């Protein structure tokens, strides 16, 4: 039953807006419609795991969530504030985008660390440039954060001299140090050698347990089972189903989900 | 007229030295201007604004499609018709800077596009502006890719300064012409300045190697 206006108002007063709210998100590349109407909400402290076959639009969804890709249609809000300002000038929109993106951390499959900066200065970059923090304070913060992920002996090492697992931990720290409201992980362990995956997953588990809000695209089903509040199965640009991990893995509702899970759990 | 007269070169050494200094001066000042123009044009060429893209495109095509000599004449003899009178040295720097800037623009653009797009995305996802990301993340990495071809272009620029003799700028070639006018011995003078040009370019080549190594070191790649 639809809520009355009065109920909506009352609800809005007690309930803070979700950390991320995505409404009817669509994205096309030319003729190809990659996202075909995505709706989702994530509450503070929640971890949403997104699964789905390759090419289903998972990366595009994350990239639209921080506007690295501009959606073709629909809206993305962080704590009730939309990314798009339809009436703003180009400059104002650009400034607003930068401000919004600073609140959304992103971790990439290929790490994308700045190769010309050390682990420490990679992590300091956002604090210095975006936050305008002074060097001493930024260094102190970055050092402390890198220690938390077990990299205190790698502060002055360049990415080229770090293992993939270490690089990804630096990349996570680089995003985390900005104190984002939500973190997006796009197959953060897919480019890693098998023996390095666990050290990165361990960091992600810890963040989830500490109450960070996260959207995680991954093929690590065990991680999904342990950590996710909700698991979302995407295929062909739509959310096929969304459920708790228990429900999703023990009794998936849709044929496509069953097929995908069967394939991925076998490998 | 017989034999190669070294004494002649020694006799005119002060003049060659003056010419060499001028050549170096025009090379360096034009290079400075060319780097600035090249960078701006490269960024315009990749801008999201159609007008800037078209403008940069037109500029680069015009520069690369016409002889440098004509460009020098245009700046020195042509601009006065639009009420802009430039001294020969000023016209020289502007013309060579504009010329070399057209070539550097394409070199810079290739360098910038050679940097992994994931770098820009990482910068932008932190909330960094386009400009800050370009300046702090993309350009330092592009610099590494750009040094070898840019050094080649600098070599072209140094050789191109000899065209300035046509607008009576006393650089090396002009000095040699004047010496020949007095001595009637072209071989000595032209061999002498040929050697100087060659040495200048050898220095540039070596400098490029050092610069590249230094950049690699400062970026943790060695
Ligand atoms: N920049 C782009 N231009 C054109 N097509 C793209 C672009 N990015 C993604 N696609 C296409 O969109 C579809 C979904 O891609 P993606 O979101 O990367 O899927 P996933 O991450 O689930 O594997 C694919 O068919 C891919 O080829
Ligand atoms: Mg993907």
Coordinates of C-alpha atoms and ligand atoms in Angstrom, one line a residue:
Chain A
X1 CA 0.0 0.0 0.0
X2 CA 1.3 3.4 -0.9
X3 CA 2.3 5.6 2.0
X4 CA 0.4 8.8 2.5
X5 CA 2.2 12.1 2.0
X6 CA 2.2 12.7 5.8
X7 CA 3.8 9.3 6.3
X8 CA 6.4 10.1 3.7
X9 CA 7.3 13.3 5.5
X10 CA 7.4 11.7 8.9
X11 CA 9.6 8.9 7.5
X12 CA 12.0 11.4 5.8
X13 CA 12.4 13.1 9.1
X14 CA 13.4 10.1 11.1
X15 CA 15.2 8.2 8.3
X16 CA 18.4 9.7 7.0
X17 CA 18.7 9.3 3.2
X18 CA 20.5 6.2 2.0
X19 CA 24.2 6.5 1.5
X20 CA 23.7 5.8 -2.2
X21 CA 20.4 5.9 -4.1
X22 CA 20.3 5.0 -7.7
X23 CA 17.1 5.6 -9.6
X24 CA 16.3 4.2 -13.0
X25 CA 19.9 4.4 -14.1
X26 CA 20.4 3.9 -17.8
X27 CA 23.6 4.0 -19.8
X28 CA 24.2 3.6 -23.5
X29 CA 27.3 3.5 -25.5
X30 CA 26.1 4.5 -28.9
X31 CA 23.4 2.0 -29.9
X32 CA 24.5 -0.4 -27.1
X33 CA 22.3 -0.1 -24.0
X34 CA 24.6 -1.4 -21.2
X35 CA 22.5 -0.4 -18.2
X36 CA 18.7 -0.7 -18.6
X37 CA 17.1 0.8 -15.6
X38 CA 18.9 0.1 -12.3
X39 CA 17.4 1.0 -9.0
X40 CA 19.1 0.5 -5.7
X41 CA 19.7 1.9 -2.3
X42 CA 22.4 1.3 0.2
X43 CA 22.1 2.1 3.9
X44 CA 25.1 3.2 6.0
X45 CA 27.3 0.4 7.0
X46 CA 25.9 -2.0 4.4
X47 CA 28.0 -4.1 2.0
X48 CA 26.4 -4.8 -1.3
X49 CA 28.0 -7.4 -3.4
X50 CA 27.3 -7.3 -7.2
X51 CA 27.8 -10.5 -9.2
X52 CA 27.1 -11.3 -12.8
X53 CA 28.7 -12.5 -16.0
X54 CA 31.3 -10.6 -17.8
X55 CA 29.8 -7.8 -19.9
X56 CA 26.6 -7.6 -17.8
X57 CA 27.4 -4.0 -16.9
X58 CA 28.8 -4.3 -13.4
X59 CA 31.8 -2.0 -14.1
X60 CA 29.6 0.5 -15.9
X61 CA 27.3 0.6 -12.9
X62 CA 30.1 1.4 -10.5
X63 CA 31.5 4.0 -13.0
X64 CA 28.2 5.7 -13.2
X65 CA 27.9 5.6 -9.4
X66 CA 30.8 8.1 -9.2
X67 CA 30.1 9.7 -12.6
X68 CA 33.3 8.5 -14.2
X69 CA 30.7 7.7 -16.8
X70 CA 27.8 10.1 -17.2
X71 CA 24.5 8.2 -17.1
X72 CA 22.3 8.5 -20.1
X73 CA 19.2 8.6 -17.9
X74 CA 18.3 8.4 -14.2
X75 CA 19.9 9.7 -11.1
X76 CA 22.6 8.9 -8.6
X77 CA 22.5 10.4 -5.1
X78 CA 25.0 10.3 -2.2
X79 CA 23.3 11.0 1.1
X80 CA 20.4 12.6 -0.8
X81 CA 22.6 14.9 -2.9
X82 CA 22.4 14.2 -6.6
X83 CA 25.5 14.2 -8.8
X84 CA 23.7 16.0 -11.6
X85 CA 22.8 19.7 -11.3
X86 CA 20.6 20.2 -14.3
X87 CA 20.4 24.0 -14.0
X88 CA 24.0 24.6 -13.0
X89 CA 26.6 26.1 -15.3
X90 CA 29.3 23.8 -16.7
X91 CA 31.8 25.1 -14.2
X92 CA 29.5 24.8 -11.2
X93 CA 28.6 21.2 -12.3
X94 CA 32.3 20.4 -12.7
X95 CA 33.1 21.7 -9.2
X96 CA 30.1 19.8 -7.8
X97 CA 31.2 16.6 -9.5
X98 CA 34.7 16.9 -7.9
X99 CA 33.2 17.4 -4.5
X100 CA 30.8 14.5 -4.9
X101 CA 33.6 12.2 -6.2
X102 CA 35.7 13.0 -3.2
X103 CA 33.0 11.3 -1.1
X104 CA 33.0 8.1 -3.2
X105 CA 36.1 6.0 -3.0
X106 CA 36.9 3.7 -6.0
X107 CA 39.2 0.7 -6.2
X108 CA 40.1 -0.6 -9.6
X109 CA 40.8 -4.0 -10.9
X110 CA 44.2 -2.9 -12.2
X111 CA 45.0 -0.8 -9.1
X112 CA 45.8 2.4 -11.2
X113 CA 48.3 3.6 -8.7
X114 CA 50.3 6.6 -9.8
X115 CA 53.5 5.0 -10.9
X116 CA 55.6 8.2 -10.4
X117 CA 54.7 8.4 -6.8
X118 CA 55.6 6.3 -3.8
X119 CA 53.1 4.4 -1.7
X120 CA 53.0 7.2 0.7
X121 CA 52.7 10.0 -1.8
X122 CA 50.0 8.0 -3.7
X123 CA 48.0 8.1 -0.5
X124 CA 48.8 11.7 0.3
X125 CA 47.7 12.9 -3.2
X126 CA 44.0 13.3 -2.5
X127 CA 44.6 14.8 0.9
X128 CA 47.0 17.5 -0.5
X129 CA 45.2 18.3 -3.7
X130 CA 41.5 17.7 -2.9
X131 CA 41.4 18.3 0.8
X132 CA 44.0 21.0 0.8
X133 CA 45.6 19.5 3.8
X134 CA 49.1 20.6 4.7
X135 CA 52.0 18.3 3.9
X136 CA 52.9 17.3 7.5
X137 CA 49.4 16.4 8.4
X138 CA 48.8 14.5 5.2
X139 CA 51.9 12.6 5.7
X140 CA 51.0 11.7 9.2
X141 CA 47.5 10.5 8.2
X142 CA 48.7 8.6 5.1
X143 CA 51.5 6.9 7.2
X144 CA 49.0 5.8 9.8
X145 CA 46.6 4.4 7.3
X146 CA 49.3 2.5 5.4
X147 CA 50.3 1.0 8.7
X148 CA 46.8 -0.3 9.2
X149 CA 47.0 -2.3 6.0
X150 CA 50.4 -3.7 6.9
X151 CA 52.6 -1.5 4.7
X152 CA 54.6 0.5 7.1
X153 CA 57.8 -0.8 5.6
X154 CA 56.8 0.2 2.1
X155 CA 56.0 3.8 2.5
X156 CA 58.8 5.0 0.2
X157 CA 58.5 2.3 -2.3
X158 CA 57.2 2.9 -5.8
X159 CA 54.4 0.8 -7.2
X160 CA 56.7 -0.9 -9.7
X161 CA 58.5 -2.4 -6.8
X162 CA 55.4 -3.7 -5.0
X163 CA 53.6 -6.9 -5.5
X164 CA 50.0 -6.8 -6.9
X165 CA 48.6 -7.4 -3.4
X166 CA 50.6 -4.6 -1.9
X167 CA 49.7 -2.3 -4.8
X168 CA 46.0 -3.0 -4.3
X169 CA 46.3 -2.4 -0.5
X170 CA 47.9 1.0 -1.3
X171 CA 45.1 1.7 -3.8
X172 CA 42.5 0.9 -1.1
X173 CA 44.3 3.1 1.3
X174 CA 44.5 5.9 -1.2
X175 CA 40.7 5.9 -1.5
X176 CA 40.0 5.2 2.2
X177 CA 42.1 8.1 3.5
X178 CA 39.6 10.5 1.9
X179 CA 37.1 9.2 4.4
X180 CA 34.5 8.4 1.7
X181 CA 30.9 7.8 2.4
X182 CA 30.9 4.8 0.3
X183 CA 33.7 2.7 -1.4
X184 CA 33.3 1.0 -4.8
X185 CA 35.4 -2.1 -5.5
X186 CA 35.5 -3.2 -9.1
X187 CA 36.9 -6.8 -9.1
X188 CA 39.6 -5.6 -6.8
X189 CA 41.2 -9.1 -6.7
X190 CA 40.7 -10.3 -10.3
X191 CA 44.1 -9.1 -11.5
X192 CA 46.0 -10.7 -8.6
X193 CA 47.9 -14.0 -8.5
X194 CA 45.9 -16.5 -6.4
X195 CA 48.2 -16.4 -3.5
X196 CA 47.9 -12.6 -3.1
X197 CA 44.1 -12.5 -3.2
X198 CA 43.6 -13.3 0.5
X199 CA 45.6 -10.3 1.8
X200 CA 43.4 -7.9 -0.1
X201 CA 40.2 -9.7 0.8
X202 CA 41.3 -9.5 4.4
X203 CA 41.5 -5.8 4.2
X204 CA 38.1 -5.6 2.6
X205 CA 36.6 -7.8 5.2
X206 CA 38.0 -5.6 7.9
X207 CA 36.6 -2.5 6.3
X208 CA 33.1 -4.1 6.1
X209 CA 33.3 -5.2 9.7
X210 CA 34.3 -1.7 10.7
X211 CA 31.0 -0.5 9.2
X212 CA 32.2 1.1 5.9
X213 CA 29.5 1.3 3.3
X214 CA 30.7 -0.6 0.2
X215 CA 29.6 -1.8 -3.2
X216 CA 31.7 -4.7 -4.2
X217 CA 31.8 -6.3 -7.6
X218 CA 33.5 -9.6 -7.2
X219 CA 33.7 -13.3 -8.2
X220 CA 34.7 -14.3 -4.7
X221 CA 31.6 -16.0 -3.6
X222 CA 33.0 -16.9 -0.2
X223 CA 33.6 -13.2 0.5
X224 CA 30.1 -12.4 -0.6
X225 CA 28.7 -15.1 1.7
X226 CA 30.7 -13.8 4.7
X227 CA 30.5 -10.1 4.3
X228 CA 27.5 -9.0 2.1
X229 CA 24.3 -7.8 3.6
X230 CA 22.8 -8.0 0.1
X231 CA 23.9 -9.8 -3.0
X232 CA 22.7 -8.5 -6.3
X233 CA 22.8 -10.5 -9.5
X234 CA 23.1 -8.5 -12.7
X235 CA 22.7 -9.7 -16.2
X236 CA 22.4 -7.9 -19.5
X237 CA 22.1 -4.5 -17.8
X238 CA 19.4 -5.3 -15.4
X239 CA 19.2 -6.5 -11.8
X240 CA 17.9 -10.0 -12.1
X241 CA 17.5 -10.5 -8.4
X242 CA 18.7 -9.2 -5.1
X243 CA 18.7 -11.1 -1.9
X244 CA 20.6 -11.9 1.2
X245 CA 23.6 -14.1 0.6
X246 CA 21.9 -17.1 2.3
X247 CA 18.9 -16.8 0.0
X248 CA 20.9 -16.0 -3.1
X249 CA 23.2 -19.0 -2.8
X250 CA 20.8 -21.6 -1.4
X251 CA 17.7 -20.8 -3.3
X252 CA 18.2 -18.4 -6.2
X253 CA 14.9 -17.5 -7.8
X254 CA 15.7 -17.1 -11.4
X255 CA 17.0 -19.5 -14.0
X256 CA 19.8 -17.1 -15.1
X257 CA 21.0 -16.7 -11.5
X258 CA 21.1 -20.5 -11.1
X259 CA 23.0 -21.0 -14.2
X260 CA 25.5 -18.3 -13.3
X261 CA 26.0 -19.6 -9.8
X262 CA 26.4 -23.1 -11.0
X263 CA 29.1 -22.0 -13.5
X264 CA 31.0 -19.9 -11.0
X265 CA 30.8 -22.2 -8.1
X266 CA 32.1 -25.1 -10.2
X267 CA 35.2 -23.3 -11.2
Chain B
X1 CA 92.1 28.6 -54.3
X2 CA 93.5 25.3 -53.0
X3 CA 93.5 23.1 -49.9
X4 CA 91.5 23.5 -46.8
X5 CA 92.6 26.6 -44.9
X6 CA 92.3 26.0 -41.1
X7 CA 93.9 29.3 -40.4
X8 CA 90.9 31.0 -41.9
X9 CA 88.6 29.3 -39.4
X10 CA 90.9 30.3 -36.5
X11 CA 91.0 33.9 -37.8
X12 CA 87.2 34.2 -37.8
X13 CA 86.7 32.2 -34.5
X14 CA 85.3 35.2 -32.7
X15 CA 82.7 35.6 -35.4
X16 CA 81.8 32.0 -35.4
X17 CA 81.5 32.1 -31.6
X18 CA 79.1 35.1 -31.9
X19 CA 77.0 33.2 -34.5
X20 CA 77.0 30.1 -32.4
X21 CA 75.8 32.1 -29.3
X22 CA 73.0 33.6 -31.4
X23 CA 72.0 30.2 -32.7
X24 CA 71.8 28.8 -29.2
X25 CA 69.9 31.8 -28.0
X26 CA 67.3 31.6 -30.8
X27 CA 67.0 27.9 -30.3
X28 CA 66.4 28.1 -26.6
X29 CA 64.0 31.0 -26.7
X30 CA 62.0 29.5 -29.6
X31 CA 62.0 26.2 -27.8
X32 CA 60.5 27.8 -24.7
X33 CA 57.8 29.4 -26.8
X34 CA 57.2 26.2 -28.7
X35 CA 56.8 24.1 -25.6
X36 CA 54.2 26.5 -24.3
X37 CA 52.3 26.7 -27.6
X38 CA 52.6 23.0 -28.1
X39 CA 51.2 22.2 -24.7
X40 CA 48.3 24.5 -25.1
X41 CA 47.5 23.3 -28.6
X42 CA 47.8 19.7 -27.6
X43 CA 45.3 20.3 -24.8
X44 CA 43.0 22.3 -27.1
X45 CA 43.2 19.5 -29.7
X46 CA 41.8 17.1 -27.0
X47 CA 39.3 19.5 -25.5
X48 CA 35.7 18.7 -25.2
X49 CA 34.9 22.0 -26.9
X50 CA 34.5 21.6 -30.7
X51 CA 35.7 25.2 -31.4
X52 CA 39.0 24.7 -29.5
X53 CA 39.6 21.4 -31.2
X54 CA 39.0 22.9 -34.7
X55 CA 41.2 25.8 -33.9
X56 CA 44.1 23.6 -32.8
X57 CA 43.6 21.3 -35.7
X58 CA 43.7 24.2 -38.2
X59 CA 46.8 25.6 -36.5
X60 CA 48.7 22.3 -36.5
X61 CA 47.7 21.5 -40.1
X62 CA 48.7 24.9 -41.3
X63 CA 52.1 24.8 -39.6
X64 CA 52.9 21.3 -40.8
X65 CA 51.6 21.8 -44.3
X66 CA 53.7 24.9 -45.1
X67 CA 57.5 25.5 -45.3
X68 CA 59.1 27.0 -42.2
X69 CA 60.7 29.6 -44.4
X70 CA 57.3 30.9 -45.6
X71 CA 56.2 31.1 -42.0
X72 CA 59.2 33.2 -41.1
X73 CA 58.5 35.5 -44.1
X74 CA 54.9 35.7 -43.1
X75 CA 55.7 36.9 -39.6
X76 CA 58.5 39.3 -40.6
X77 CA 57.2 40.7 -43.9
X78 CA 53.5 39.8 -43.7
X79 CA 52.5 41.0 -40.3
X80 CA 53.5 44.6 -40.8
X81 CA 50.7 44.8 -43.4
X82 CA 48.3 44.1 -40.5
X83 CA 50.0 46.9 -38.6
X84 CA 52.3 44.6 -36.5
X85 CA 55.9 45.6 -37.0
X86 CA 58.4 43.2 -35.4
X87 CA 62.1 43.5 -35.2
X88 CA 64.0 40.7 -36.9
X89 CA 65.0 39.0 -33.6
X90 CA 61.4 39.1 -32.3
X91 CA 60.0 37.9 -35.5
X92 CA 62.5 35.1 -35.5
X93 CA 61.6 33.8 -32.1
X94 CA 57.9 34.1 -32.7
X95 CA 58.1 32.4 -36.1
X96 CA 60.3 29.5 -35.0
X97 CA 58.2 29.1 -31.8
X98 CA 55.0 29.0 -33.7
X99 CA 56.5 26.5 -36.2
X100 CA 58.0 24.2 -33.7
X101 CA 54.9 24.5 -31.5
X102 CA 52.8 22.9 -34.2
X103 CA 55.0 19.8 -34.3
X104 CA 55.4 19.6 -30.5
X105 CA 51.6 19.8 -30.2
X106 CA 51.3 16.5 -32.0
X107 CA 54.1 15.0 -30.0
X108 CA 52.6 16.1 -26.7
X109 CA 49.2 14.9 -27.7
X110 CA 50.6 11.5 -28.5
X111 CA 52.4 11.5 -25.2
X112 CA 49.3 12.4 -23.2
X113 CA 47.2 9.8 -25.0
X114 CA 50.0 7.3 -24.3
X115 CA 49.3 7.5 -20.6
X116 CA 47.0 4.8 -19.3
X117 CA 43.4 6.2 -19.1
X118 CA 43.2 4.5 -15.7
X119 CA 45.5 7.2 -14.4
X120 CA 43.1 9.9 -15.2
X121 CA 40.2 7.9 -13.7
X122 CA 42.1 7.3 -10.5
X123 CA 42.8 11.0 -10.2
X124 CA 39.2 12.0 -11.0
X125 CA 37.8 9.4 -8.7
X126 CA 39.7 11.1 -5.8
X127 CA 37.8 14.3 -6.7
X128 CA 40.8 15.9 -8.4
X129 CA 39.8 18.4 -11.2
X130 CA 40.7 17.9 -14.8
X131 CA 43.5 20.4 -14.6
X132 CA 45.0 19.1 -11.4
X133 CA 44.8 15.5 -12.8
X134 CA 46.4 16.6 -16.0
X135 CA 49.2 18.6 -14.3
X136 CA 50.1 16.2 -11.4
X137 CA 49.2 12.8 -12.8
X138 CA 49.1 12.7 -16.6
X139 CA 51.8 15.2 -17.7
X140 CA 54.6 13.8 -15.5
X141 CA 54.1 10.4 -17.0
X142 CA 53.6 11.8 -20.5
X143 CA 56.9 13.7 -20.2
X144 CA 58.7 10.4 -20.1
X145 CA 57.1 9.3 -23.4
X146 CA 57.7 12.7 -25.0
X147 CA 61.4 13.3 -24.3
X148 CA 62.8 11.3 -27.3
X149 CA 60.5 12.7 -30.0
X150 CA 60.6 16.2 -28.5
X151 CA 64.4 16.0 -28.6
X152 CA 64.2 15.2 -32.3
X153 CA 62.0 18.2 -32.8
X154 CA 64.4 20.4 -30.9
X155 CA 67.1 19.2 -33.3
X156 CA 64.9 20.3 -36.2
X157 CA 64.5 23.6 -34.5
X158 CA 68.2 24.2 -34.1
X159 CA 68.7 23.4 -37.8
X160 CA 65.8 25.6 -38.6
X161 CA 67.4 28.6 -37.1
X162 CA 69.6 28.7 -40.2
X163 CA 66.6 30.0 -42.1
X164 CA 66.8 33.1 -40.0
X165 CA 69.7 34.2 -42.1
X166 CA 67.1 35.2 -44.7
X167 CA 65.7 37.9 -42.5
X168 CA 69.2 39.1 -41.6
X169 CA 69.4 37.7 -38.1
X170 CA 73.1 37.2 -37.4
X171 CA 73.1 33.6 -36.4
X172 CA 75.6 31.0 -37.5
X173 CA 74.6 30.6 -41.1
X174 CA 74.4 34.4 -41.6
X175 CA 77.8 34.8 -40.1
X176 CA 79.2 32.2 -42.4
X177 CA 77.7 33.9 -45.4
X178 CA 79.2 37.2 -44.3
X179 CA 82.6 35.6 -43.9
X180 CA 82.3 34.0 -47.3
X181 CA 81.4 37.4 -48.7
X182 CA 84.8 38.7 -47.5
X183 CA 87.1 35.7 -48.0
X184 CA 85.5 34.1 -51.1
X185 CA 86.2 30.7 -49.5
X186 CA 82.9 28.9 -48.9
X187 CA 84.3 25.5 -47.9
X188 CA 86.0 26.6 -44.7
X189 CA 83.1 28.7 -43.4
X190 CA 80.3 26.2 -44.2
X191 CA 82.3 23.2 -42.9
X192 CA 83.0 25.1 -39.7
X193 CA 79.3 25.9 -39.0
X194 CA 78.3 22.4 -40.1
X195 CA 80.5 21.0 -37.3
X196 CA 79.0 23.5 -34.9
X197 CA 75.4 22.5 -35.8
X198 CA 76.4 18.8 -35.5
X199 CA 77.9 19.3 -32.1
X200 CA 74.8 21.2 -30.8
X201 CA 72.6 18.4 -31.9
X202 CA 74.9 15.8 -30.4
X203 CA 74.6 17.7 -27.1
X204 CA 70.8 17.7 -27.4
X205 CA 70.8 13.9 -28.1
X206 CA 72.9 13.3 -25.0
X207 CA 70.9 15.7 -23.0
X208 CA 67.7 13.8 -23.9
X209 CA 69.2 10.6 -22.7
X210 CA 70.1 12.2 -19.4
X211 CA 66.8 13.8 -19.0
X212 CA 65.0 10.6 -19.7
X213 CA 67.1 8.7 -17.2
X214 CA 66.6 11.5 -14.6
X215 CA 62.8 11.4 -15.2
X216 CA 62.8 7.6 -14.9
X217 CA 64.7 7.8 -11.7
X218 CA 62.6 10.5 -10.2
X219 CA 59.5 8.4 -11.0
X220 CA 60.9 5.3 -9.4
X221 CA 61.3 3.4 -12.6
X222 CA 65.0 2.7 -12.2
Ligands
LIG1 N1 33.5 3.0 -22.9 C1 32.7 2.1 -23.5 N2 32.4 2.2 -24.8 C2 31.7 1.2 -25.4 N3 31.2 0.1 -24.8 C3 31.5 -0.1 -23.5 C4 32.3 0.9 -22.8 N4 32.4 0.4 -21.5 C5 31.8 -0.7 -21.5 N5 31.2 -1.0 -22.7 C6 30.4 -2.2 -23.0 O1 29.4 -2.3 -22.0 C7 29.2 -3.7 -21.7 C8 29.3 -3.8 -20.2 O2 30.6 -3.6 -19.8 P1 31.1 -3.7 -18.3 O3 30.3 -2.7 -17.5 O4 32.5 -3.5 -18.3 O5 30.7 -5.1 -17.9 P2 31.2 -6.0 -16.7 O6 32.0 -5.1 -15.8 O7 30.0 -6.6 -16.0 O8 32.1 -7.1 -17.3 C9 30.1 -4.5 -22.5 O9 29.5 -5.0 -23.6 C10 31.2 -3.5 -22.9 O10 31.8 -3.9 -24.1
LIG2 MG1 34.1 -5.3 -15.2

